[in-house]
PDB file of N, CA and C in Angstrom:
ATOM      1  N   UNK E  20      74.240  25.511 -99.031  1.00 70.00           N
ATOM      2  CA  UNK E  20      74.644  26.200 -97.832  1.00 70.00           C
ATOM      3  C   UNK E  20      75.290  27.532 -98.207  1.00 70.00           C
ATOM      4  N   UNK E  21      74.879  28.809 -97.956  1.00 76.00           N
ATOM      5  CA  UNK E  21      75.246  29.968 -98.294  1.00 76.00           C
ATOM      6  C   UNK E  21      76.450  30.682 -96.965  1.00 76.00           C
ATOM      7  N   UNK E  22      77.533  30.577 -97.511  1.00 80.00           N
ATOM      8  CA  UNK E  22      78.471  31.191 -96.415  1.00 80.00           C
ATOM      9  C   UNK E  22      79.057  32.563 -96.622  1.00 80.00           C
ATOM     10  N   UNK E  23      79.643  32.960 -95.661  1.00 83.00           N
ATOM     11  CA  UNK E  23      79.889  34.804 -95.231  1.00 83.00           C
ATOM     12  C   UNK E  23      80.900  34.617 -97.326  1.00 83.00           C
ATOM     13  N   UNK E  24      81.277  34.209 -97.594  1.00 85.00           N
ATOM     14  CA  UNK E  24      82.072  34.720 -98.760  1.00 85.00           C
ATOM     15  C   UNK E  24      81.296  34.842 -99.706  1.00 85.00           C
ATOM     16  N   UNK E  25      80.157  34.022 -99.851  1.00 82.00           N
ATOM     17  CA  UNK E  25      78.919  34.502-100.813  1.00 82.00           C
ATOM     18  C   UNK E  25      78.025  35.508-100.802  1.00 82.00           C
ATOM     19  N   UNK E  26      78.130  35.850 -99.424  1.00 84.00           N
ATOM     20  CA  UNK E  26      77.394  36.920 -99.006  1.00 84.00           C
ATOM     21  C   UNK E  26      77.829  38.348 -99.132  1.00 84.00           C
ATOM     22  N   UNK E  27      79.587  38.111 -98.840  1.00 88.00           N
ATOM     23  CA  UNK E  27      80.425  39.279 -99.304  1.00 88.00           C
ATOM     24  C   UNK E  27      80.343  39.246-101.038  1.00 88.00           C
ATOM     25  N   UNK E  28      80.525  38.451-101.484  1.00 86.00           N
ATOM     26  CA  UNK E  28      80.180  38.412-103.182  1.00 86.00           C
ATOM     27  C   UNK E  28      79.055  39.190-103.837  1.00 86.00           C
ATOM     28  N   UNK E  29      77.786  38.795-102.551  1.00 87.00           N
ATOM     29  CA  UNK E  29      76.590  39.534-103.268  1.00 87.00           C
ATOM     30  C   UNK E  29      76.720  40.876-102.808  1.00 87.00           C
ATOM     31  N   UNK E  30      77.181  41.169-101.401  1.00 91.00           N
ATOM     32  CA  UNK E  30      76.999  42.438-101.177  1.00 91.00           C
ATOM     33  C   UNK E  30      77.911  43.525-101.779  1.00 91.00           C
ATOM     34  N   UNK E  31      78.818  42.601-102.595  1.00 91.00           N
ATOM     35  CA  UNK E  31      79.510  43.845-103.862  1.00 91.00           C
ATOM     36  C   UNK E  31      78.854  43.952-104.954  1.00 91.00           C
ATOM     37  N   UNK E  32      78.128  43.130-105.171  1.00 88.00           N
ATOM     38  CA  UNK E  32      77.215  42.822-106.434  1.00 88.00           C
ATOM     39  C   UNK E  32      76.265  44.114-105.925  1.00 88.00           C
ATOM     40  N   UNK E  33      75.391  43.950-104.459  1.00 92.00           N
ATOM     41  CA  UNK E  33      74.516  45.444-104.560  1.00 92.00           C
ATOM     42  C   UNK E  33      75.005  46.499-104.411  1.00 92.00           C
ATOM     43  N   UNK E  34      76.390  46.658-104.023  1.00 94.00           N
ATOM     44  CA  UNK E  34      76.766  47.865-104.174  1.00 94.00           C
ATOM     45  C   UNK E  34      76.658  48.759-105.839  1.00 94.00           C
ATOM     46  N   UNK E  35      77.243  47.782-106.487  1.00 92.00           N
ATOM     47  CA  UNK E  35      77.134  48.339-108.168  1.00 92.00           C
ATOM     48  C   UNK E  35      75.634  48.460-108.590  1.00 92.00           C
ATOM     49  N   UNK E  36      74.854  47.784-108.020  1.00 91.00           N
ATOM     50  CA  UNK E  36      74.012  48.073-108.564  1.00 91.00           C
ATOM     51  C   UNK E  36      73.353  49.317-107.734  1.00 91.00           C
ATOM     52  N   UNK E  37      73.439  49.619-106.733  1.00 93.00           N
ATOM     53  CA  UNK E  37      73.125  50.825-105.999  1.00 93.00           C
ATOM     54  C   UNK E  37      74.105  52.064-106.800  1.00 93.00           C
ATOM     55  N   UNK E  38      75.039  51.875-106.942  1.00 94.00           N
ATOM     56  CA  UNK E  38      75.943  52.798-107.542  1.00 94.00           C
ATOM     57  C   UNK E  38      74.938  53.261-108.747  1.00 94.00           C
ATOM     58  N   UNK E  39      74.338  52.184-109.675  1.00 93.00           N
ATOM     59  CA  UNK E  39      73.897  52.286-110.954  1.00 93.00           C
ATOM     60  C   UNK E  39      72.573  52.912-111.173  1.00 93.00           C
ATOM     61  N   UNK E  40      72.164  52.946-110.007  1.00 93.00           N
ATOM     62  CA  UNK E  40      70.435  53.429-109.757  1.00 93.00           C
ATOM     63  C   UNK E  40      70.615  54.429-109.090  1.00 93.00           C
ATOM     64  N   UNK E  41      71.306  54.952-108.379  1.00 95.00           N
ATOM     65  CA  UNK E  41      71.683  56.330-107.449  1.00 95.00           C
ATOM     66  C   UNK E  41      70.803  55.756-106.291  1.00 95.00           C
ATOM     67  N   UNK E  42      71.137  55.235-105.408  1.00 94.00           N
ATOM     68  CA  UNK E  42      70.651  54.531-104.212  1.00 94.00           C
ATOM     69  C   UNK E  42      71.463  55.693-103.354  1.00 94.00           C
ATOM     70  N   UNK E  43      70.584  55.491-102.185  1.00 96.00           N
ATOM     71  CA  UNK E  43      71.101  55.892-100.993  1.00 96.00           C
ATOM     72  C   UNK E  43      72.095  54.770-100.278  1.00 96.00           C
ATOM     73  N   UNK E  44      73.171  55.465 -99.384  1.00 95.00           N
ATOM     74  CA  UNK E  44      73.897  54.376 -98.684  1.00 95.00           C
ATOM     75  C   UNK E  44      73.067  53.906 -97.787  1.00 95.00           C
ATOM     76  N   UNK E  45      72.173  54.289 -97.295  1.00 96.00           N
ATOM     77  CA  UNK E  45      71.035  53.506 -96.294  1.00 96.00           C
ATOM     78  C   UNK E  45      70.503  52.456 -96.991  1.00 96.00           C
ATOM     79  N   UNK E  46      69.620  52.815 -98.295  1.00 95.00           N
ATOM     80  CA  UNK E  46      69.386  51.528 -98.794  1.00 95.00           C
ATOM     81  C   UNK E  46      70.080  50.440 -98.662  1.00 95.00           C
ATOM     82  N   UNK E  47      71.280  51.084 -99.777  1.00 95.00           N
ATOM     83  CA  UNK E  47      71.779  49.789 -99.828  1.00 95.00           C
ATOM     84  C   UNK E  47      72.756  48.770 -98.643  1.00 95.00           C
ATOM     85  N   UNK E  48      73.059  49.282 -97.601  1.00 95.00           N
ATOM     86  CA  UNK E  48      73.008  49.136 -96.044  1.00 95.00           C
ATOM     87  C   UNK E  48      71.668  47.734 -95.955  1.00 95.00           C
ATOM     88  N   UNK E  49      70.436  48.528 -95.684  1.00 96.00           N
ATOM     89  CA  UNK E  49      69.391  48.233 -95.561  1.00 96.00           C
ATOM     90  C   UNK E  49      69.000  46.858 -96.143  1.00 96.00           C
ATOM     91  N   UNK E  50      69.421  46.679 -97.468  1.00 93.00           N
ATOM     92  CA  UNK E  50      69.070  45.899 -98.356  1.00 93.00           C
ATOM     93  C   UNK E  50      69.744  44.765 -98.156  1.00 93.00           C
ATOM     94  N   UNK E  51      71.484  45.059 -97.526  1.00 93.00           N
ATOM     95  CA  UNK E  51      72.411  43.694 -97.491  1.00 93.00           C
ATOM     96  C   UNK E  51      72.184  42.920 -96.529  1.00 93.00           C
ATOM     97  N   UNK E  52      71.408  44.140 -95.094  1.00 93.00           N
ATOM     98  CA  UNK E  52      71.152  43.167 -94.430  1.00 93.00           C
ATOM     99  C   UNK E  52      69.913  42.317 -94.109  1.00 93.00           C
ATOM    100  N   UNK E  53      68.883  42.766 -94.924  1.00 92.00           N
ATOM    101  CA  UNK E  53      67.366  42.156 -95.378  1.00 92.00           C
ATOM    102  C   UNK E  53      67.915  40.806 -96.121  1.00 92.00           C
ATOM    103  N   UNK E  54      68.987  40.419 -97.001  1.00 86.00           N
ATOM    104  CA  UNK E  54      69.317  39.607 -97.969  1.00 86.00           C
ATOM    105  C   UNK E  54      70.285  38.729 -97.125  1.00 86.00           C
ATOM    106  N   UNK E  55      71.022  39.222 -96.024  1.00 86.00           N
ATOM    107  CA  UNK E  55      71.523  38.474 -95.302  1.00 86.00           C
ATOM    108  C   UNK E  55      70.579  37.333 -94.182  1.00 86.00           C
ATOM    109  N   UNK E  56      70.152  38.006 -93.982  1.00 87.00           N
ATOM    110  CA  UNK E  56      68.878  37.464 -92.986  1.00 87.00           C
ATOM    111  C   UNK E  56      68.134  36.271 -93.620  1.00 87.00           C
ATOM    112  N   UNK E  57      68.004  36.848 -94.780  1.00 83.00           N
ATOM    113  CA  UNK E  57      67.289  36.238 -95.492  1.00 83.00           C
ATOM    114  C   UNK E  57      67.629  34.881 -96.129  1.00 83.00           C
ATOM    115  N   UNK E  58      68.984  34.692 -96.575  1.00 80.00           N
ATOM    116  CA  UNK E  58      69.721  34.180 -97.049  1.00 80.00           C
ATOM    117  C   UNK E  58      70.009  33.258 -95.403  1.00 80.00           C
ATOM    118  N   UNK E  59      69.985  33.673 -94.842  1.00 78.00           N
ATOM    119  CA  UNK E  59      70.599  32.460 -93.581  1.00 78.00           C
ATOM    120  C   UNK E  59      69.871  31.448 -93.191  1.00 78.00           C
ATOM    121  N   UNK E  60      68.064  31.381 -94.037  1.00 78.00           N
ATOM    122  CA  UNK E  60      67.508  31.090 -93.401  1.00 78.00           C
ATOM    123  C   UNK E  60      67.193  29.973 -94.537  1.00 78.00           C
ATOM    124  N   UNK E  61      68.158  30.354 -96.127  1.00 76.00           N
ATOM    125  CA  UNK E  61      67.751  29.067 -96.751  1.00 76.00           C
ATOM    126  C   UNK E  61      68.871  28.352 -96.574  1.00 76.00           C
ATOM    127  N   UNK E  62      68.481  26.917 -96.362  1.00 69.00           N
ATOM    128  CA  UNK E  62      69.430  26.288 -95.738  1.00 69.00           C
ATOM    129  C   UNK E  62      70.361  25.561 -97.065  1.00 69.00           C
ATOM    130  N   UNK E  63      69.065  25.138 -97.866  1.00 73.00           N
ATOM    131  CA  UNK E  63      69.530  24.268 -99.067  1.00 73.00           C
ATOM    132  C   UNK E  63      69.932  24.833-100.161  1.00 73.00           C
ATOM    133  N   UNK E  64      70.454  26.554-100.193  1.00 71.00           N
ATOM    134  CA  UNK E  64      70.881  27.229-101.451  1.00 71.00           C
ATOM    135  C   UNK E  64      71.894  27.006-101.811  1.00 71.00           C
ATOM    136  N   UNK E  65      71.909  25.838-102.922  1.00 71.00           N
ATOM    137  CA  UNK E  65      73.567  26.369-103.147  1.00 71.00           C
ATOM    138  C   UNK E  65      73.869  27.711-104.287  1.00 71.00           C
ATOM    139  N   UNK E  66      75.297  27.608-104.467  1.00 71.00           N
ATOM    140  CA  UNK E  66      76.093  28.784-105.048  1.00 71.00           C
ATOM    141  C   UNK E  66      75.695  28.736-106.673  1.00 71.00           C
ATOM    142  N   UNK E  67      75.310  27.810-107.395  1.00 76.00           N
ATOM    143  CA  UNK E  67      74.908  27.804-108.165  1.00 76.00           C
ATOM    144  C   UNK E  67      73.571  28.662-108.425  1.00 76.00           C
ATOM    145  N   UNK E  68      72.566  28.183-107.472  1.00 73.00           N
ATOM    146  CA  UNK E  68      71.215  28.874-107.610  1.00 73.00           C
ATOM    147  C   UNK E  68      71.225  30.498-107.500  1.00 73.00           C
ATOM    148  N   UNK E  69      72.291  30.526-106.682  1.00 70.00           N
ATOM    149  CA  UNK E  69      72.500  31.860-106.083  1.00 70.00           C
ATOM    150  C   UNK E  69      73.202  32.506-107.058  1.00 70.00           C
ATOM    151  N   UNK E  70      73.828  32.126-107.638  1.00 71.00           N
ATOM    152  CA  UNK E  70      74.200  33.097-109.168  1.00 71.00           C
ATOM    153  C   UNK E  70      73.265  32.783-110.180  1.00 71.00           C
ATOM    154  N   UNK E  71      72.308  32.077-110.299  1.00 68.00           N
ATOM    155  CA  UNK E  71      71.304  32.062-111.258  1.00 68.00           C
ATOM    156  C   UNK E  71      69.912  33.270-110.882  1.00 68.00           C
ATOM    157  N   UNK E  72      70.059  33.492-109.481  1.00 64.00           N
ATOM    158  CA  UNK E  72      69.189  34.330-109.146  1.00 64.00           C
ATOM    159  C   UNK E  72      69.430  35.594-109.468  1.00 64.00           C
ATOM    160  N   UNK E  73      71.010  36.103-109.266  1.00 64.00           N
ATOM    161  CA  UNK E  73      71.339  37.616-109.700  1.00 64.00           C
ATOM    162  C   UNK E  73      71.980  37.730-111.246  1.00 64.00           C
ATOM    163  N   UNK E  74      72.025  36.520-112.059  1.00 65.00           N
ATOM    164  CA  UNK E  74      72.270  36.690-113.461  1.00 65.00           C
ATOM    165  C   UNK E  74      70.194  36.721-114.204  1.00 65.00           C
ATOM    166  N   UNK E  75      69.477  36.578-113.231  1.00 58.00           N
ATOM    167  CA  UNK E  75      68.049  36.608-113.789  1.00 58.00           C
ATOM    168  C   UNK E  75      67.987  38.094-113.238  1.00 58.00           C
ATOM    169  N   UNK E  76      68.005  38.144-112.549  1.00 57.00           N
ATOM    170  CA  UNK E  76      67.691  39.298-111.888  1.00 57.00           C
ATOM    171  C   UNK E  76      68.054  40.583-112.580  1.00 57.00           C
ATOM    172  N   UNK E  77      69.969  40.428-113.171  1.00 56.00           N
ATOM    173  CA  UNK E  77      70.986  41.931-114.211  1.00 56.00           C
ATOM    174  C   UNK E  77      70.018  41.536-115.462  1.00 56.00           C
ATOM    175  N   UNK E  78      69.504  40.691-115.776  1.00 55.00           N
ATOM    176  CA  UNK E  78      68.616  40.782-117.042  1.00 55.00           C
ATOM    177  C   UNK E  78      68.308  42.198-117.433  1.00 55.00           C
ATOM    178  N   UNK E  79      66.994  42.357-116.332  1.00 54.00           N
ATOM    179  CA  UNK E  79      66.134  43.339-115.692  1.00 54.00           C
ATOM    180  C   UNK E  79      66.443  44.445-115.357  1.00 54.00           C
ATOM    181  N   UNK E  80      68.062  45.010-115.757  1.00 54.00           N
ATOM    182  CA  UNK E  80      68.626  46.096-114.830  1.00 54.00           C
ATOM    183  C   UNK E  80      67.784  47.398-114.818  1.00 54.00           C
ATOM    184  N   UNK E  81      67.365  47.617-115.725  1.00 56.00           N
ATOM    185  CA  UNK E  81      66.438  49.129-116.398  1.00 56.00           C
ATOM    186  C   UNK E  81      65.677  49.691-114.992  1.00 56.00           C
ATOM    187  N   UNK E  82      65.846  50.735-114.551  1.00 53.00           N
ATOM    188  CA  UNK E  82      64.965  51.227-113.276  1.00 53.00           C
ATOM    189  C   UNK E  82      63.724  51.284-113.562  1.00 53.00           C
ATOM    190  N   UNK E  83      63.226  50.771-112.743  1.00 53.00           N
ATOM    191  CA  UNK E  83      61.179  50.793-113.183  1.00 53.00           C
ATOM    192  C   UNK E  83      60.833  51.933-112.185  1.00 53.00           C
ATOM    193  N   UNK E  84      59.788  52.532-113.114  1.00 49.00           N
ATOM    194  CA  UNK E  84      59.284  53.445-112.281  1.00 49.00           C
ATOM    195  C   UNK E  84      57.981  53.498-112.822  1.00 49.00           C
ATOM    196  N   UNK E  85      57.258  53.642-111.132  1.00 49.00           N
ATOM    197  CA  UNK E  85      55.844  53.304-111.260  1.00 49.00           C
ATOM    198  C   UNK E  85      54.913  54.719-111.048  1.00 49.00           C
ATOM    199  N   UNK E  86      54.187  55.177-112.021  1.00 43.00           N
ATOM    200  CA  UNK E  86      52.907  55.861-111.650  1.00 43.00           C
ATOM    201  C   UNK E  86      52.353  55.931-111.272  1.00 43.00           C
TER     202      UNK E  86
END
């Protein structure tokens, strides 16, 4: 069950990483609430998975850029 304090958790988590990529504040706006939405709708996430998703995820930090 994912509640508003996990959600505030992640959405400091995208702030740094918007900070780290030079994001727009729209994006990252944009993004918390795509992940919120998103996030409300899994019912069975727990907090565990949910930090396994953004410790897989900082792996990867390197900006990709596509040709």
């Amino acid at each position: 069950f994912v509640t508003e304090k996990m959600i505030e958790i992640l959405n400091d988590w995208l702030l740094e990483v918007s900070y780290r990529f030079k994001l727009s504040s729209y994006t990252y706006f944009l993004c918390c609430k795509l992940v919120k939405r998103s996030l409300m709708h899994m019912h069975n996430l727990s907090q565990d998975r949910l930090q396994l998703l953004v410790e897989h995820d900082t792996e990867h930090d390197e900006p990709r850029h596509d040709d």
